[in-house]
Amino acid sequence: MSLIRTAVTGVGSFLPETIVTNEELSKTVDTSDEWIVERTGIRQRHRAADDQPTSDLAVEAARRALADAGKTAADVDLIIVATTTPDSTFPATAALVQSKLCAPVGIAFDVQAVCSGFVYALSVADGFISRGNAKCALVIGAEEMTRLMDWSDRTTCVLFGDGAGAFVLEPREGAGTKEDQGVLGFALRCDGSKSELLYVDGGPATTGTVGHLRMIGNQVFRHAVVNISEAIVAATEASGITIPEIDWFVPHQANQRIIRGVGERLGLDENRVVSTVDMHANTSAASIPLAMDTAIKDGRIKRGDLIVIEAMGGGLTWGACAFRL
Ligand code: UT7
């Protein structure tokens, strides 16, 4: 049975210039390179300049993804930005991105599912494309998590960074089999009863301030490996594929120990797991497209490969998606 699949036809990413090493952080907060590397795998993170808002990172990543797809901004009819650090409360960062790209009037909005935002946004775009309501979509994960840090809290400020990554999505006719190019299936979850484990202690309707990120890290950790593994299994079942068939596993980059734990639980070949957490730290919704772009550019991921992405974050939200590049 032929059907319309949502194909990833371009990938791009952008990192702000300034790099902050563990060593530098250890001069201002009671931590050490040794502790951070051992407990997280993180060695450095990028930090946006004061005059460089999230939309600027998103626009650069989008331009690179469009060039990769052989498209221009004039082709874009849908923009979804997954972010938890928007430039302003409103308009949506996606609206600002549309304007800065000089893309035509079309659909543009943000998705707020924190670190799972990119997986959520991809599934939303899949709905538009597969029903024929969009022909060229930009799904962008863009974050400036450093803006949410309490720089005196060593349990959180060493973990996060800034960056952006983008996919261009276009319809492709498929045969309805797992050999089709494009999104094959996904699984999305939220358990709001666990929101106090990871949250920001501010907001327009409460404190009237932006607030700082707060996390009970070891409790989030405990949920992460189990929840992510369950979502991956559900997404592969929804896609009609098996775990051994996966060519590349591109996880959310929060902690190398979580990535390893999921890999061990599911029996994934560690040589097939993309990890960039050492270079980027946790960039929330940007981490998956940043990791994807890294592994495409260095030649590991190739067209036709079967990819599974996953994420978990504030909400708690989590999810996974399988697609063939
Ligand atoms: O993307 C959103 C989802 N977020 C995550 O997935 C994060 C999940 N959680 C984690 O990655 C880990 O729990 C952390 C990296 C946040 C923490 O690692 P942990 O092995 O779970 O450590 P812990 O929180 O149990 O803390 C162990 C010790 C504590 O000291 P005491 O109480 O044993 O004396 C902390 O105070 O490590 C201490 N500690 C630090 N020490 C040096 C916490 N942060 C630091 C630090 N430097 N930066």
mmCIF file of N, CA and C in Angstrom, residues 94-151:
data_model
loop_
_atom_site.group_PDB
_atom_site.id
_atom_site.type_symbol
_atom_site.label_atom_id
_atom_site.label_comp_id
_atom_site.label_asym_id
_atom_site.label_seq_id
_atom_site.Cartn_x
_atom_site.Cartn_y
_atom_site.Cartn_z
ATOM 1 N N ALA A 94 9.646 30.309 16.740
ATOM 2 C CA ALA A 94 9.455 29.895 15.342
ATOM 3 C C ALA A 94 9.032 31.071 14.466
ATOM 4 N N ALA A 95 8.224 31.981 15.023
ATOM 5 C CA ALA A 95 7.800 33.161 14.260
ATOM 6 C C ALA A 95 8.996 34.069 13.977
ATOM 7 N N LEU A 96 9.879 34.208 14.965
ATOM 8 C CA LEU A 96 11.085 35.023 14.784
ATOM 9 C C LEU A 96 12.017 34.381 13.764
ATOM 10 N N VAL A 97 12.106 33.061 13.817
ATOM 11 C CA VAL A 97 12.952 32.334 12.857
ATOM 12 C C VAL A 97 12.414 32.518 11.439
ATOM 13 N N GLN A 98 11.103 32.412 11.300
ATOM 14 C CA GLN A 98 10.493 32.619 9.967
ATOM 15 C C GLN A 98 10.865 33.996 9.424
ATOM 16 N N SER A 99 10.746 35.003 10.277
ATOM 17 C CA SER A 99 11.040 36.368 9.858
ATOM 18 C C SER A 99 12.522 36.534 9.504
ATOM 19 N N LYS A 100 13.416 36.023 10.369
ATOM 20 C CA LYS A 100 14.865 36.185 10.126
ATOM 21 C C LYS A 100 15.325 35.415 8.883
ATOM 22 N N LEU A 101 14.654 34.313 8.593
ATOM 23 C CA LEU A 101 15.003 33.542 7.386
ATOM 24 C C LEU A 101 14.407 34.153 6.121
ATOM 25 N N CYS A 102 13.473 35.116 6.303
ATOM 26 C CA CYS A 102 12.672 35.655 5.195
ATOM 27 C C CYS A 102 11.882 34.541 4.512
ATOM 28 N N ALA A 103 11.395 33.601 5.320
ATOM 29 C CA ALA A 103 10.529 32.528 4.788
ATOM 30 C C ALA A 103 9.130 33.107 4.580
ATOM 31 N N PRO A 104 8.363 32.560 3.630
ATOM 32 C CA PRO A 104 7.034 33.109 3.363
ATOM 33 C C PRO A 104 6.042 32.843 4.501
ATOM 34 N N VAL A 105 4.930 33.548 4.467
ATOM 35 C CA VAL A 105 3.866 33.305 5.451
ATOM 36 C C VAL A 105 3.468 31.834 5.359
ATOM 37 N N GLY A 106 3.426 31.184 6.513
ATOM 38 C CA GLY A 106 3.088 29.756 6.571
ATOM 39 C C GLY A 106 2.769 29.410 8.007
ATOM 40 N N ILE A 107 2.944 28.151 8.359
ATOM 41 C CA ILE A 107 2.657 27.721 9.732
ATOM 42 C C ILE A 107 3.960 27.805 10.534
ATOM 43 N N ALA A 108 3.887 28.387 11.738
ATOM 44 C CA ALA A 108 5.086 28.455 12.587
ATOM 45 C C ALA A 108 4.657 28.508 14.048
ATOM 46 N N PHE A 109 5.227 27.616 14.849
ATOM 47 C CA PHE A 109 4.913 27.602 16.286
ATOM 48 C C PHE A 109 6.006 26.841 17.035
ATOM 49 N N ASP A 110 6.010 26.996 18.359
ATOM 50 C CA ASP A 110 6.985 26.295 19.203
ATOM 51 C C ASP A 110 6.343 25.072 19.856
ATOM 52 N N VAL A 111 7.203 24.116 20.180
ATOM 53 C CA VAL A 111 6.789 22.954 20.962
ATOM 54 C C VAL A 111 7.625 22.971 22.235
ATOM 55 N N GLN A 112 6.951 22.831 23.375
ATOM 56 C CA GLN A 112 7.648 22.882 24.657
ATOM 57 C C GLN A 112 7.516 21.528 25.337
ATOM 58 N N ALA A 113 8.496 20.684 25.129
ATOM 59 C CA ALA A 113 8.529 19.405 25.845
ATOM 60 C C ALA A 113 9.934 19.198 26.406
ATOM 61 N N VAL A 114 10.606 20.295 26.683
ATOM 62 C CA VAL A 114 11.936 20.343 27.282
ATOM 63 C C VAL A 114 12.883 19.427 26.482
ATOM 64 N N CYS A 115 13.622 18.557 27.168
ATOM 65 C CA CYS A 115 14.647 17.767 26.449
ATOM 66 C C CYS A 115 14.040 16.824 25.421
ATOM 67 N N SER A 116 12.769 16.464 25.584
ATOM 68 C CA SER A 116 12.101 15.590 24.603
ATOM 69 C C SER A 116 11.505 16.393 23.455
ATOM 70 N N GLY A 117 11.710 17.700 23.455
ATOM 71 C CA GLY A 117 11.039 18.580 22.494
ATOM 72 C C GLY A 117 11.273 18.209 21.047
ATOM 73 N N PHE A 118 12.493 17.784 20.718
ATOM 74 C CA PHE A 118 12.762 17.493 19.310
ATOM 75 C C PHE A 118 11.982 16.259 18.853
ATOM 76 N N VAL A 119 11.884 15.251 19.695
ATOM 77 C CA VAL A 119 11.129 14.038 19.329
ATOM 78 C C VAL A 119 9.642 14.385 19.193
ATOM 79 N N TYR A 120 9.131 15.181 20.130
ATOM 80 C CA TYR A 120 7.740 15.624 20.042
ATOM 81 C C TYR A 120 7.506 16.436 18.761
ATOM 82 N N ALA A 121 8.405 17.388 18.482
ATOM 83 C CA ALA A 121 8.223 18.267 17.317
ATOM 84 C C ALA A 121 8.271 17.471 16.009
ATOM 85 N N LEU A 122 9.154 16.491 15.966
ATOM 86 C CA LEU A 122 9.252 15.654 14.760
ATOM 87 C C LEU A 122 7.939 14.907 14.521
ATOM 88 N N SER A 123 7.338 14.417 15.590
ATOM 89 C CA SER A 123 6.076 13.682 15.432
ATOM 90 C C SER A 123 4.947 14.620 15.004
ATOM 91 N N VAL A 124 4.971 15.867 15.490
ATOM 92 C CA VAL A 124 3.949 16.850 15.086
ATOM 93 C C VAL A 124 4.114 17.170 13.594
ATOM 94 N N ALA A 125 5.356 17.398 13.170
ATOM 95 C CA ALA A 125 5.617 17.698 11.753
ATOM 96 C C ALA A 125 5.228 16.514 10.873
ATOM 97 N N ASP A 126 5.452 15.316 11.374
ATOM 98 C CA ASP A 126 5.069 14.108 10.623
ATOM 99 C C ASP A 126 3.567 14.112 10.327
ATOM 100 N N GLY A 127 2.779 14.596 11.299
ATOM 101 C CA GLY A 127 1.329 14.698 11.080
ATOM 102 C C GLY A 127 0.993 15.649 9.943
ATOM 103 N N PHE A 128 1.640 16.806 9.908
ATOM 104 C CA PHE A 128 1.400 17.790 8.837
ATOM 105 C C PHE A 128 1.806 17.239 7.473
ATOM 106 N N ILE A 129 2.993 16.650 7.416
ATOM 107 C CA ILE A 129 3.533 16.206 6.114
ATOM 108 C C ILE A 129 2.763 14.992 5.597
ATOM 109 N N SER A 130 2.546 14.004 6.458
ATOM 110 C CA SER A 130 1.933 12.761 5.971
ATOM 111 C C SER A 130 0.464 12.966 5.579
ATOM 112 N N ARG A 131 -0.176 14.025 6.083
ATOM 113 C CA ARG A 131 -1.563 14.324 5.679
ATOM 114 C C ARG A 131 -1.613 15.327 4.530
ATOM 115 N N GLY A 132 -0.463 15.706 4.026
ATOM 116 C CA GLY A 132 -0.431 16.606 2.870
ATOM 117 C C GLY A 132 -0.611 18.066 3.224
ATOM 118 N N ASN A 133 -0.467 18.424 4.519
ATOM 119 C CA ASN A 133 -0.673 19.811 4.934
ATOM 120 C C ASN A 133 0.604 20.647 4.973
ATOM 121 N N ALA A 134 1.734 20.048 4.655
ATOM 122 C CA ALA A 134 3.002 20.786 4.520
ATOM 123 C C ALA A 134 3.876 20.029 3.528
ATOM 124 N N LYS A 135 4.681 20.806 2.796
ATOM 125 C CA LYS A 135 5.541 20.195 1.762
ATOM 126 C C LYS A 135 7.022 20.321 2.089
ATOM 127 N N CYS A 136 7.341 21.313 2.917
ATOM 128 C CA CYS A 136 8.753 21.506 3.284
ATOM 129 C C CYS A 136 8.811 22.096 4.690
ATOM 130 N N ALA A 137 9.147 21.244 5.638
ATOM 131 C CA ALA A 137 9.119 21.671 7.044
ATOM 132 C C ALA A 137 10.520 21.793 7.605
ATOM 133 N N LEU A 138 10.663 22.762 8.496
ATOM 134 C CA LEU A 138 11.882 22.867 9.307
ATOM 135 C C LEU A 138 11.502 22.494 10.732
ATOM 136 N N VAL A 139 12.142 21.474 11.268
ATOM 137 C CA VAL A 139 11.991 21.178 12.692
ATOM 138 C C VAL A 139 13.336 21.476 13.338
ATOM 139 N N ILE A 140 13.301 22.387 14.290
ATOM 140 C CA ILE A 140 14.545 22.904 14.871
ATOM 141 C C ILE A 140 14.507 22.697 16.388
ATOM 142 N N GLY A 141 15.587 22.162 16.925
ATOM 143 C CA GLY A 141 15.775 22.143 18.380
ATOM 144 C C GLY A 141 16.792 23.228 18.695
ATOM 145 N N ALA A 142 16.416 24.226 19.475
ATOM 146 C CA ALA A 142 17.324 25.348 19.743
ATOM 147 C C ALA A 142 17.209 25.731 21.213
ATOM 148 N N GLU A 143 18.337 25.792 21.877
ATOM 149 C CA GLU A 143 18.293 26.038 23.325
ATOM 150 C C GLU A 143 19.457 26.878 23.797
ATOM 151 N N GLU A 144 19.187 27.707 24.789
ATOM 152 C CA GLU A 144 20.234 28.391 25.531
ATOM 153 C C GLU A 144 20.013 28.053 27.007
ATOM 154 N N MET A 145 20.335 26.818 27.334
ATOM 155 C CA MET A 145 20.087 26.341 28.698
ATOM 156 C C MET A 145 20.937 27.077 29.730
ATOM 157 N N THR A 146 22.066 27.665 29.261
ATOM 158 C CA THR A 146 22.920 28.384 30.224
ATOM 159 C C THR A 146 22.182 29.585 30.825
ATOM 160 N N ARG A 147 21.134 30.087 30.127
ATOM 161 C CA ARG A 147 20.360 31.223 30.668
ATOM 162 C C ARG A 147 19.541 30.824 31.892
ATOM 163 N N LEU A 148 19.307 29.502 32.053
ATOM 164 C CA LEU A 148 18.457 29.026 33.156
ATOM 165 C C LEU A 148 19.265 28.537 34.352
ATOM 166 N N MET A 149 20.589 28.664 34.255
ATOM 167 C CA MET A 149 21.421 28.104 35.314
ATOM 168 C C MET A 149 21.521 29.011 36.534
ATOM 169 N N ASP A 150 21.516 28.366 37.686
ATOM 170 C CA ASP A 150 21.934 29.012 38.931
ATOM 171 C C ASP A 150 23.415 28.662 39.040
ATOM 172 N N TRP A 151 24.271 29.637 38.765
ATOM 173 C CA TRP A 151 25.710 29.346 38.664
ATOM 174 C C TRP A 151 26.357 29.034 40.007
#
